[in-house]
XYZ file of C-alpha atoms in Angstrom:
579
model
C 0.000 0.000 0.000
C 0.782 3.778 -0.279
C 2.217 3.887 3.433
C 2.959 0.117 3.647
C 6.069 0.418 4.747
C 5.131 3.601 7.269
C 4.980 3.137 10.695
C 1.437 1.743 10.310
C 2.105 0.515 7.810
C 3.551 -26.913 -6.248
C 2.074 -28.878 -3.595
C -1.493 -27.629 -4.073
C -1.785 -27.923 -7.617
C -2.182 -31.321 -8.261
C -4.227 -30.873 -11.742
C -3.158 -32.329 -15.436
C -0.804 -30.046 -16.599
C -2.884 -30.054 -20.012
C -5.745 -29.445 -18.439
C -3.967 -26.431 -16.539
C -2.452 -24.673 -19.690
C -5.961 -25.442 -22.107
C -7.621 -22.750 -19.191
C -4.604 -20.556 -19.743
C -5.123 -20.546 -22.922
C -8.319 -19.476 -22.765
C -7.504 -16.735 -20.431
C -4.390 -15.623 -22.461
C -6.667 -14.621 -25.793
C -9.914 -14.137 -24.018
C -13.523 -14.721 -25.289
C -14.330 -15.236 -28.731
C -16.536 -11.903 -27.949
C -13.423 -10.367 -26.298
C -11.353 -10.528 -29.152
C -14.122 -9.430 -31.918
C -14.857 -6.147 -29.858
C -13.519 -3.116 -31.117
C -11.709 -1.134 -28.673
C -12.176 2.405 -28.311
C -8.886 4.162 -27.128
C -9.038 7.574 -25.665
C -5.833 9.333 -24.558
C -6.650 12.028 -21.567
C -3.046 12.824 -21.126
C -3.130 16.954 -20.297
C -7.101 17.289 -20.187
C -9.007 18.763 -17.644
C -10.531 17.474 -14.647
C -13.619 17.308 -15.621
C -12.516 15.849 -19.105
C -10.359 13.112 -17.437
C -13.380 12.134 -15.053
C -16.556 12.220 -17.570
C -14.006 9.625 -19.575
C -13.200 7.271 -16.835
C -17.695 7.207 -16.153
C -18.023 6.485 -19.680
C -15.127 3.636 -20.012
C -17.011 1.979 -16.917
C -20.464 2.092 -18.963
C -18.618 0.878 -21.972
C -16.499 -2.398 -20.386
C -19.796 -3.541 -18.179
C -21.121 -4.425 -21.629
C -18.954 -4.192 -24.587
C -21.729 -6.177 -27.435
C -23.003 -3.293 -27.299
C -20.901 -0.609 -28.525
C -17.467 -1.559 -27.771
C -14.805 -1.851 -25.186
C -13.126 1.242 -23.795
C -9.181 1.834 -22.997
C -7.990 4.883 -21.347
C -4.608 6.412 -21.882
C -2.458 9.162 -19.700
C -3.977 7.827 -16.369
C 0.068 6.260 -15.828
C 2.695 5.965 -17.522
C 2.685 2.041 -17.916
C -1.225 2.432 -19.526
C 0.060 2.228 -23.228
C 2.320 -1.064 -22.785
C -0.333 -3.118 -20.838
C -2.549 -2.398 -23.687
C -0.167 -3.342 -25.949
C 0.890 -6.505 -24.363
C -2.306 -7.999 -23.015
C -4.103 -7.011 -26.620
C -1.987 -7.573 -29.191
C -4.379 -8.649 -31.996
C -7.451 -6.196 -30.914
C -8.812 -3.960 -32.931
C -8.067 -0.653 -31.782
C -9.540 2.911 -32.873
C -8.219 6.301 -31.214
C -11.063 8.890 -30.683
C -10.383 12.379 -29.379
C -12.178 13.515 -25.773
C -14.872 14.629 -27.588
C -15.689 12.167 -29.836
C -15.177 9.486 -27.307
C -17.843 11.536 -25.320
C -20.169 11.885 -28.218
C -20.107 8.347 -28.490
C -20.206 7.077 -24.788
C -24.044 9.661 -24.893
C -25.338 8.176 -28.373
C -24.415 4.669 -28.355
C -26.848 2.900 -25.476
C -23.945 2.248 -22.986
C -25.688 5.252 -20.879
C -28.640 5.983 -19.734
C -28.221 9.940 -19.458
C -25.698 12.127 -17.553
C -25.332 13.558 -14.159
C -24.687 17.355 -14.387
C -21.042 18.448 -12.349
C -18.916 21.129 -12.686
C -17.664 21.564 -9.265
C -13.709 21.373 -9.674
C -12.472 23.162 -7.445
C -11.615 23.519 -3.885
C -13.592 21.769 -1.130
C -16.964 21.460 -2.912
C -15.308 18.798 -4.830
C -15.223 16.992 -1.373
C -18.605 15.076 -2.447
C -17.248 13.995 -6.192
C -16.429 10.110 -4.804
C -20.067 9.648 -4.186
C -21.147 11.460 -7.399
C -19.468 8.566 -8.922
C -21.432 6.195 -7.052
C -24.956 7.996 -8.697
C -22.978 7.301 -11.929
C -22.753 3.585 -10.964
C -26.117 2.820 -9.978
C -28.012 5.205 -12.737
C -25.868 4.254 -15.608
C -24.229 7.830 -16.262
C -21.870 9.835 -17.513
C -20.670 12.667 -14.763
C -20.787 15.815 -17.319
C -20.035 19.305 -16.993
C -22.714 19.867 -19.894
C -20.982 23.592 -20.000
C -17.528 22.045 -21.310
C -18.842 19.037 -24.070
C -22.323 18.969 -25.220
C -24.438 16.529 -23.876
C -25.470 15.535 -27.533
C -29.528 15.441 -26.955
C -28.591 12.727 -23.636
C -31.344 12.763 -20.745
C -30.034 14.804 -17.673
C -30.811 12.743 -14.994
C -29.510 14.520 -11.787
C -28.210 18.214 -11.712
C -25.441 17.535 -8.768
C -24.566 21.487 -8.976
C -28.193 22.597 -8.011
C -29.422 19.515 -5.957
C -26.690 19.049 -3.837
C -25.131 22.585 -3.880
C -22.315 23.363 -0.597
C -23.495 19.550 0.431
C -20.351 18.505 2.589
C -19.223 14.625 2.361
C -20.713 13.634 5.229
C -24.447 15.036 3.465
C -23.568 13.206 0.215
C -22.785 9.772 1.726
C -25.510 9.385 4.243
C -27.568 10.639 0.957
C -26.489 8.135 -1.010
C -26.569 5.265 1.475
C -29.866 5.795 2.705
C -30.805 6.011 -1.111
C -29.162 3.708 -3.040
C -26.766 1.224 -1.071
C -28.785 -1.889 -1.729
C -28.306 -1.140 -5.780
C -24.525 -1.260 -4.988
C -22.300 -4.686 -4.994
C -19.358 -3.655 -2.410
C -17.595 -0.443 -1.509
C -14.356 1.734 -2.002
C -12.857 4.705 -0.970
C -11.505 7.574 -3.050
C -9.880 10.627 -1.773
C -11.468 13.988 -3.418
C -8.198 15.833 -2.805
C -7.951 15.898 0.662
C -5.172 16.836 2.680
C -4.628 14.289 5.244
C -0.660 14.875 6.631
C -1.389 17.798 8.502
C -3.377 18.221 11.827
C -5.027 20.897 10.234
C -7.376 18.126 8.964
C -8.951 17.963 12.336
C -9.739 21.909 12.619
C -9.915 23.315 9.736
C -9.365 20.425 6.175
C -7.819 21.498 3.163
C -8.404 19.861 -0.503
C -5.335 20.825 -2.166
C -4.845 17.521 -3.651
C -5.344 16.043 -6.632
C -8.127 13.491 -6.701
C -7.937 9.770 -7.255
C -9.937 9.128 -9.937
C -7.923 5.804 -11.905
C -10.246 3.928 -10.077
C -13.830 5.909 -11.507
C -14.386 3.226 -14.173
C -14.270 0.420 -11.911
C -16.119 1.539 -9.445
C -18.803 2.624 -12.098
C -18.690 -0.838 -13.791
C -19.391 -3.041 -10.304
C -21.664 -0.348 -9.035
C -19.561 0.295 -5.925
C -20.236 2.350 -2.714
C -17.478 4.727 -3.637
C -17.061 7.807 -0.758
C -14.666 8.979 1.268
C -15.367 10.676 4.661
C -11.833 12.468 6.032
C -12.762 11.960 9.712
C -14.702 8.707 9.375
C -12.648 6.720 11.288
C -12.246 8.809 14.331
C -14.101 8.237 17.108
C -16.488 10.769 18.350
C -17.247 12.276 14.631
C -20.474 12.044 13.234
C -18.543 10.875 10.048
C -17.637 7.566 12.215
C -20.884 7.170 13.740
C -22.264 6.906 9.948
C -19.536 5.062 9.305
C -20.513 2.567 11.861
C -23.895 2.236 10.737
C -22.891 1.656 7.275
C -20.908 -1.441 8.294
C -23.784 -2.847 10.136
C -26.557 -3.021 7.436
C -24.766 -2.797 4.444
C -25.925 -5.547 1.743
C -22.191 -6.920 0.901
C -20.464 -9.771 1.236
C -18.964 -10.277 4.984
C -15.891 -9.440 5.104
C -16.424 -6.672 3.457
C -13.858 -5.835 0.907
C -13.028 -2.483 0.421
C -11.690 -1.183 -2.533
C -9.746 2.279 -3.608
C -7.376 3.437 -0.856
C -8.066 4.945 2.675
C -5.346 7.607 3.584
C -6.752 9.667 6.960
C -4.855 10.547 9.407
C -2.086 10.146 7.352
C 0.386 11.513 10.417
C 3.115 9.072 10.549
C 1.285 6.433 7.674
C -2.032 6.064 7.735
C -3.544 4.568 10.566
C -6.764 3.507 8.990
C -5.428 1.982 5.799
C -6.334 -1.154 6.395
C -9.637 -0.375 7.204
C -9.988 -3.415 9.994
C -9.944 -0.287 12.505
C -12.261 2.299 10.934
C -15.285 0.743 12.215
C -17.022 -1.019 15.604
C -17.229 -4.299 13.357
C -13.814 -5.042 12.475
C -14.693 -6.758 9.351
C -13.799 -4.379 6.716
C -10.642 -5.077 4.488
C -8.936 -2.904 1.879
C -8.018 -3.793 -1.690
C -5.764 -1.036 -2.075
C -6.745 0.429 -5.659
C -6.839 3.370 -6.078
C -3.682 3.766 -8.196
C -5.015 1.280 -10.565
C -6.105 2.261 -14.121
C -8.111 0.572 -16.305
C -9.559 -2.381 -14.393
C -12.933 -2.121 -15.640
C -11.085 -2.837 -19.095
C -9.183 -5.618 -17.312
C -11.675 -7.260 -15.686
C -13.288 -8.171 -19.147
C -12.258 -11.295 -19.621
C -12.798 -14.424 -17.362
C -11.579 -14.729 -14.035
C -8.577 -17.112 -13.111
C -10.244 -19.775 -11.275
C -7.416 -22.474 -11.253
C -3.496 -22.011 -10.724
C -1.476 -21.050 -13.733
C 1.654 -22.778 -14.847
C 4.392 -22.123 -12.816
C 7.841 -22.412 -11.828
C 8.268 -26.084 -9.430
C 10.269 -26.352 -6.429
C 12.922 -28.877 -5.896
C 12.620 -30.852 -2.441
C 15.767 -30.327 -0.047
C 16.549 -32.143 2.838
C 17.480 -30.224 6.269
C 20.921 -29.347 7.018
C 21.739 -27.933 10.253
C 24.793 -26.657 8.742
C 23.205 -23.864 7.040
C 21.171 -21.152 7.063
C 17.994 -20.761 5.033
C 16.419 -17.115 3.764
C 13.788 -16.497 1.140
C 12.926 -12.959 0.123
C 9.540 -11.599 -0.552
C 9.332 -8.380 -2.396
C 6.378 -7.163 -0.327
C 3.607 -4.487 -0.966
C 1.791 -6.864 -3.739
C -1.418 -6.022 -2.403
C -1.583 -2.220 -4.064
C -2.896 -3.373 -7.977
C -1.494 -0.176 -8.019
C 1.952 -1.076 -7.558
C 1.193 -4.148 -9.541
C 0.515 -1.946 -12.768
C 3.294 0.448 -12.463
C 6.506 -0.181 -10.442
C 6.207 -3.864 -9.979
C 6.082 -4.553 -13.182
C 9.003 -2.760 -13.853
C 10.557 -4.523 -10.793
C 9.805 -8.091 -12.480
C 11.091 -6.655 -15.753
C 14.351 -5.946 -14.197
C 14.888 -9.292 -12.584
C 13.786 -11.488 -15.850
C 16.862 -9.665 -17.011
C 18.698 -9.934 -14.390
C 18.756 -13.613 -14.404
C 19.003 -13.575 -18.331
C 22.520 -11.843 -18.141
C 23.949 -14.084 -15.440
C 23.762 -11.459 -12.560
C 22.132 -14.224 -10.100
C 19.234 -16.252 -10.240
C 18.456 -17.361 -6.819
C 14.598 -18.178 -5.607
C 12.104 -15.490 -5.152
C 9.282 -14.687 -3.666
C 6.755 -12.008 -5.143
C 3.613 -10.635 -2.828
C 0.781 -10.690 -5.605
C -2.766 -9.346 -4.894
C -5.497 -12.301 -4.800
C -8.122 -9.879 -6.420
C -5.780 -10.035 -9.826
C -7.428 -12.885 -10.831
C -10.908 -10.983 -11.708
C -9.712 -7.657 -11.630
C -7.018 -8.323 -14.561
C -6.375 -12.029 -15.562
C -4.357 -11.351 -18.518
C -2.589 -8.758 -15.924
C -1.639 -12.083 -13.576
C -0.967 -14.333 -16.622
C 1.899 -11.729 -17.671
C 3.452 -11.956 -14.218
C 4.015 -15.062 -14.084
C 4.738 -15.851 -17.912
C 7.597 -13.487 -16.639
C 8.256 -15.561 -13.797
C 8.210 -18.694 -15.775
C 11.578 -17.306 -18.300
C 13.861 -17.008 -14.896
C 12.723 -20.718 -13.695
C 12.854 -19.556 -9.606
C 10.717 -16.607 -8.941
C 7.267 -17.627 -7.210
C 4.291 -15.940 -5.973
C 2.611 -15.946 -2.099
C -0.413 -13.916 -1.002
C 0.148 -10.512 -0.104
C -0.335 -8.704 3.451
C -3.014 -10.472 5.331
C -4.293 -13.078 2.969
C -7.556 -12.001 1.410
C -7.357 -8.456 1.925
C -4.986 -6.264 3.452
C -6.360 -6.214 7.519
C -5.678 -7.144 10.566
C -7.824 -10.149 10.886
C -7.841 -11.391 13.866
C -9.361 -8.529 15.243
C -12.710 -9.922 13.472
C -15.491 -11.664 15.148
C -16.632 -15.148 14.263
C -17.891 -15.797 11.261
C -16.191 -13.200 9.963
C -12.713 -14.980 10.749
C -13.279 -17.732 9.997
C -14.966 -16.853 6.510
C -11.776 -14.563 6.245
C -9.374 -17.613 6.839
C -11.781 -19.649 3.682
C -11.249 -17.181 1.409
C -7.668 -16.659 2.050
C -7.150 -20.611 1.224
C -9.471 -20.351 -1.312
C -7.014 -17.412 -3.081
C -3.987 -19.396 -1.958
C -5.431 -22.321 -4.502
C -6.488 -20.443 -7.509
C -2.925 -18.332 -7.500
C -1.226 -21.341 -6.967
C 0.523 -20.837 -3.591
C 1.391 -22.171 0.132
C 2.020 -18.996 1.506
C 1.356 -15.247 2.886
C 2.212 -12.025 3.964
C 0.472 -11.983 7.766
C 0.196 -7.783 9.241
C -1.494 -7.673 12.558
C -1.977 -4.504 14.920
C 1.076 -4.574 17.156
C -0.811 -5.050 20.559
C -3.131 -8.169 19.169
C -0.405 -10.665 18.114
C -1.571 -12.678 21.156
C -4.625 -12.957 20.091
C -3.832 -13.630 16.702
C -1.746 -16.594 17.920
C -4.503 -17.910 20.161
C -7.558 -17.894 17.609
C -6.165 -16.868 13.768
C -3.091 -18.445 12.870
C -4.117 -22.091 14.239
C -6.368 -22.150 11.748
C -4.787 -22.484 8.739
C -2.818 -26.032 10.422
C -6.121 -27.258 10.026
C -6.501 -27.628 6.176
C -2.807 -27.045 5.628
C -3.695 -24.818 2.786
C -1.588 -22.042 3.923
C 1.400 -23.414 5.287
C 3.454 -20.456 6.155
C 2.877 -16.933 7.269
C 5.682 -13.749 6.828
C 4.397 -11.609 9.672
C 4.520 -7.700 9.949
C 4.221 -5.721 12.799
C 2.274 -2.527 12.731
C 3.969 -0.076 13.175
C 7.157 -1.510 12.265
C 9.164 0.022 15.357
C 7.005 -1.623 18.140
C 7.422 -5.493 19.350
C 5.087 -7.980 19.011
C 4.889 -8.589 22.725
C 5.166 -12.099 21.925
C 6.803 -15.121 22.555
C 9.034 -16.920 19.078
C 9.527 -20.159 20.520
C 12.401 -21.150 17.959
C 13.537 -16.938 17.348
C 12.685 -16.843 14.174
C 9.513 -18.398 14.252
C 6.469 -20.205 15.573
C 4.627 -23.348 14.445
C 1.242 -24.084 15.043
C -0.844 -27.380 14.589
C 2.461 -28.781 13.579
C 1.983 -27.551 10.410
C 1.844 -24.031 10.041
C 4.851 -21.794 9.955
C 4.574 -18.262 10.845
C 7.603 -16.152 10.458
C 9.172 -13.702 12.667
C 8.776 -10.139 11.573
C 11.971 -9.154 9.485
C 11.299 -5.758 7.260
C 13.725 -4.515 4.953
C 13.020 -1.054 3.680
C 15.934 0.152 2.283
C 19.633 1.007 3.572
C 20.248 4.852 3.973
C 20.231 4.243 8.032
C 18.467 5.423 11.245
C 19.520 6.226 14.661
C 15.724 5.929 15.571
C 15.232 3.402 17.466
C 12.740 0.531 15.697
C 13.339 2.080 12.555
C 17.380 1.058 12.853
C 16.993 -2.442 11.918
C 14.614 -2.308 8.550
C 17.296 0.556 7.728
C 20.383 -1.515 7.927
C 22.620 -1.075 5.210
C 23.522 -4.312 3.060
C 27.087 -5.168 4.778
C 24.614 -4.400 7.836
C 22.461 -6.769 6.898
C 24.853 -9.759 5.733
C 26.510 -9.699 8.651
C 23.416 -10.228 10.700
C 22.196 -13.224 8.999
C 25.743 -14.672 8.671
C 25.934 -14.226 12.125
C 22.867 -16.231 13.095
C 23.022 -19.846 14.139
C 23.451 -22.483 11.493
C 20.450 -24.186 11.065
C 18.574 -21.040 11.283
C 15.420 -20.264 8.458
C 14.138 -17.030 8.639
C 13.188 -14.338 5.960
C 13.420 -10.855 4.446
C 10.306 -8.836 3.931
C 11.377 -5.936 1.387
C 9.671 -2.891 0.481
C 10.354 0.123 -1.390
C 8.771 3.123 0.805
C 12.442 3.414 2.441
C 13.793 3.475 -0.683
C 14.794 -0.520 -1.084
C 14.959 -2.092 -4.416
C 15.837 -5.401 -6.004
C 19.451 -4.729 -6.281
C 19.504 -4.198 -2.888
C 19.033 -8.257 -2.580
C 21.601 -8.921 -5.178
C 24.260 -6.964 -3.365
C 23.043 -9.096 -0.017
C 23.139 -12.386 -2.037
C 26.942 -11.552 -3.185
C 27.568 -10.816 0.734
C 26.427 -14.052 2.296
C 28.441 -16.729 3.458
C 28.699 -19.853 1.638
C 26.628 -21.736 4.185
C 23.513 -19.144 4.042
C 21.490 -20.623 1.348
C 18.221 -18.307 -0.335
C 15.424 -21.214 -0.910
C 11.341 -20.882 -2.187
C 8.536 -20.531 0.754
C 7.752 -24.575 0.594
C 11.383 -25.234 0.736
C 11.321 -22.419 3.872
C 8.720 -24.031 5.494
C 10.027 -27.511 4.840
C 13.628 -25.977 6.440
C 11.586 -24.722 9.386
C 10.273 -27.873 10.479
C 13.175 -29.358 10.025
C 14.793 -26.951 12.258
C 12.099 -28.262 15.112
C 12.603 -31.409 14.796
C 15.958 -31.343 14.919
C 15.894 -29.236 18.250
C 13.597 -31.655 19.071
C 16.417 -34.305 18.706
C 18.812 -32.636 21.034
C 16.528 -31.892 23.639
C-alpha cells in the first residue's frame, strides 16, 4: 500500500498439466466476444478534470457491456497504460477517438442511460465527487459538466450542482446510502483531494490535492459504494458514527472488501489503511486500488479460477549446517503497484537472471483480487516468472485483503481464513504475507493463525508488525519463528526497507545497510530459516538483494517458501532431537 512500509504501515496444484495450460489458454486470448470487440482508445493525457473524469464514467459504462458498442481503454492515467494495452491485446482492434468524440459516443451509443450534471472542480466542494461517482454507478451515467462538451440530446438525470449545492461529504454519503446502497455490490474509498498529513485536517481540512480518480471506471462498472469521509474513522465524529452504521446493514459480502485506498490521518502512515480499525465491526478489508487504471477494461475477460503454470520447487533435505532465507518483495497487495513499479521490478529481474547477474529463488507478494480484476494482468506476471525458472508468488499482506484479521469476530474470521485458502489455490501458492496490529499478536496466535494447520492450505505466514518500530509482545519459541498445529509456519517479523540508516530506534533495523544486513544473517546460528520482507517506501529495491546475495556466506542458502517451510520444520525437529 501507499504507506505500507510507514509506521502503520507446487504442492497444491495437483491438476493435469494439459488441463492447466488449455484454461490458460483461454484466459491468455480471451472470449471469442473479447477478441471481436472493437476497442475504443481515448488518450486524456493533459485534459481537464472534468474531461479526465466524464471519460473514466463512460469507459465503466462501456467495459460492463462491450456487445453493445465496444470496449473502452484509457490512456495518460500512468505511464505504464500504453504497454499493458499493448501486451495484453496484441491482436485487438483498436480505434483512437479524441475527448470529444469518445464523449459523443459514450451519450449516443446505449452504454448510458443519461448524464449527471457536475462542474464543481475546485476547492472543497469537490469533497462530495467520490459519491457522485457512485450515482454514476447505480443510474448508468456519464458525470458531465454539460458547459464544457455537449451533452449531444442525452437525458439529464440529476443536476449535482443545483441539488446538492455546498453539500459537505458527510451530506452526500448518508444521501447516497440511505438512497441507493442496496443497488450497490461492495464499496471503495476515493480521496477527493484531501489533505490528510497535517493536523489541520482535524480543525480546519484542506483539498489541495489532486483526486484519485484511476479507479472511476471500476467503481462505475461493479456499481460500488465509492465515498470517502476524512474523519470517518475517528471516534467521536459524526462521520464515524455513519460510518458505523454503514458497516452494520450494508448488503455486501462479509468481510467486506473495500476497494480504492483509505489515507486519513495520514500523520506518521495512515492509521486507517487497512480499514480493519475504521469501524465497531472489524470486518472491513482494503483492496488497495486506487492507483489502478483501467480495471474495468481488465476485468473483461474471465476470471482465473485455477493455478497457472508455474515455476516447481525442488525438495531439499534439512541441514543444520546452514542457514535458510527467502525474500519476498512485499507491498503486492496495491494493484497499483502491480501496474506500475512492480512490473518494472519483475522486468528488471527477468533480465537480471538472463545476463547471469544471479538467479536465486524469489518470492513475489501478488494481490489475490488479480485474478478478476485483470487475468491477462496475472498471466503476464508469471509468464515473466516462468523465463527465470525460480521466482514464485505468495499472497500478499493479510491473505484475502490487506487487515488485521484477527481482530474480526466469528464468522467473519473464519470466513476470512476460507477465502484466504481459497485465493492461496487459484494463484497457486502455500504462503502469505500476515500484518497484525502490534498489541493483538496474542490474540492472533490464540484464535487466527491455528487455523490455517487445520486444512494445511496455507502453510506459512511472513508476519509484519504494525507499526514496524514496536514489538510484538510475543513469545518466538524457535527466534525466528512459531509453528502451530504442527503444520503451520509463521515467520518472525523481518522488514527490509531500504539502507540509507536510522539512529531511531525501531526504525534502525529495517534501515540496515547491506554489509549491515549480511553480517546479521551470517551471524545467526546455522540451522537457522528465517526471511526478508522488502519494500520500497524506504527506498529498497531489487538490487539491494543482489548486493546481499553476493555478501552471504557460503553456508547461508536463499530457498522458495515450501522449501522455507520444509527448512523450518526441520529446524524443530531437529531441536527436538537434542533436547
Amino acid at each position: 500500500n501507499d504507506n505500507h512500509g510507514a509506521l502503520f504501515s507446487d504442492r497444491c496444484c495437483n491438476r493435469p498439466l494439459g488441463t492447466t495450460m488449455l484454461r490458460w489458454a483461454r484466459v491468455a486470448l480471451g472470449t471469442a466476444v473479447v477478441e471481436a470487440s472493437n476497442i475504443w482508445v481515448v488518450d486524456v493525457s493533459g485534459k481537464s478534470l472534468g474531461d479526465q473524469v466524464a471519460v473514466q464514467t463512460c469507459s465503466g459504462l462501456f467495459n460492463r457491456d462491450e456487445t453493445v458498442a465496444g470496449a473502452s481503454f484509457v490512456l495518460g492515467l500512468t505511464s505504464a497504460d500504453a504497454q499493458w494495452l499493448a501486451d495484453l491485446e496484441p491482436t485487438s482492434t483498436k480505434t483512437e477517438l479524441s475527448v470529444s468524440d469518445y464523449l459523443t459516443k459514450c451519450l449516443t451509443s446505449g452504454v448510458s442511460k443519461g448524464y449527471i450534471k457536475y462542474s464543481t472542480w475546485d476547492g472543497g466542494a469537490r469533497q462530495t465527487l467520490p459519491q457522485v461517482i457512485t450515482l454514476a454507478g447505480v443510474l448508468d451515467a456519464v458525470v458531465l459538466d454539460d458547459s464544457a462538451h455537449s451533452p449531444q440530446g442525452a437525458t439529464l438525470l440529476r443536476d449535482i450542482d443545483t441539488e446538492w449545492y455546498q453539500w459537505s461529504e458527510l451530506t452526500a454519503t448518508k444521501y447516497m446510502f440511505d438512497n441507493y446502497v442496496q443497488l450497490t455490490t461492495g464499496a471503495s474509498k476515493t480521496n477527493p483531494g484531501w489533505d490528510t498529513t497535517s493536523l489541520d485536517q482535524f480543525t480546519v481540512p484542506n483539498m489541495n490535492k489532486g483526486p484519485a480518480i484511476r479507479l472511476f471506471d471500476y467503481v462505475v462498472k461493479r456499481k460500488l459504494f465509492n465515498f470517502f469521509l476524512l474523519l470517518g474513522c475517528v471516534s467521536l465524529t459524526s462521520e464515524h458514527d455513519l460510518t458505523n452504521n454503514m458497516a452494520t446493514s450494508n448488503p455486501w459480502q462479509k468481510p467486506v472488501t473495500v476497494y480504492g485506498y483509505d489515507n486519513t490521518i495520514s500523520l506518521a502512515g495512515s492509521i486507517y489503511e487497512a480499514e480493519t480499525m475504521c469501524t465497531s465491526t472489524h470486518n472491513w478489508g482494503q483492496v488497495a486500488s486506487d492507483g489502478a487504471s483501467n480495471m474495468a477494461f481488465f476485468s473483461r475477460t474471465d476470471p482465473v479460477t485455477s493455478p497457472p503454470p508455474q515455476n516447481s520447487e525442488s525438495p531439499q533435505t534439512y541441514d543444520p549446517t546452514k542457514t535458510y532465507i527467502s525474500f519476498i518483495i512485499g507491498d503486492g497487495d496495491n494493484v497499483g503497484y502491480l501496474t506500475t513499479s512492480r512490473r518494472s521490478w519483475m522486468e528488471e529481474r527477468v533480465s537480471k537472471c538472463q545476463s547471469g547477474a544471479g538467479c536465486w529463488p524469489l518470492l513475489w507478494s501478488i494481490s489475490p483480487h488479480l485474478p478478476y480484476l485483470a487475468p491477462k494482468m496475472l498471466q503476464w506476471y508469471y509468464n515473466e516468472a516462468l523465463k527465470t525458472g525460480n521466482d514464485f508468488f505468495v499472497l500478499p499482506p493479510s491473505g484475502h485483503t490487506y487487515s488485521y484479521p484477527s481482530q474480526q469476530s466469528e464468522p467473519d474470521l473464519s470466513e476470512f481464513v476460507r477465502l484466504t485458502e481459497v485465493d492461496a489455490t487459484v494463484i497457486g501458492t502455500t504462503a502469505s504475507v500476515a500484518w497484525e496490529w502490534w498489541d493483538t499478536w496474542h490474540t492472533a496466535m490464540q484464535t487466527y493463525f491455528p487455523k490455517y494447520a487445520t486444512n494445511n492450505v496455507v502453510r506459512s505466514g511472513y508476519a509484519v508488525n504494525v507499526p514496524y518500530l514496536f514489538d510484538t509482545l510475543v513469545r518466538w519459541r524457535y527466534n525466528n519463528f512459531n509453528v502451530y498445529g504442527e503444520k503451520f509456519v509463521l515467520f518472525r517479523p523481518h522488514e527490509w526497507r531500504g539502507t540509507r540508516g536510522s539512529r531511531v530506534p525501531g526504525v534502525h533495523d529495517t534501515m540496515l545497510s547491506v554489509a549491515e544486513m549480511a553480517s546479521q544473517i551470517n551471524g545467526y546460528p546455522k540451522g537457522t530459516a528465517t526471511h526478508i520482507y522488502l519494500t520500497s517506501d524506504g527506498g529498497g529495491n531489487l538490487q539491494d538483494l543482489y548486493d546481499l546475495v553476493g555478501a552471504f556466506d557460503d553456508h547461508v542458502e536463499v530457498v522458495s517458501h515450501n522449501v522455507l517451510a520444509d527448512m523450518a520444520l526441520g529446524q524443530v525437529a531437529s531441536m527436538e532431537q537434542v533436547v
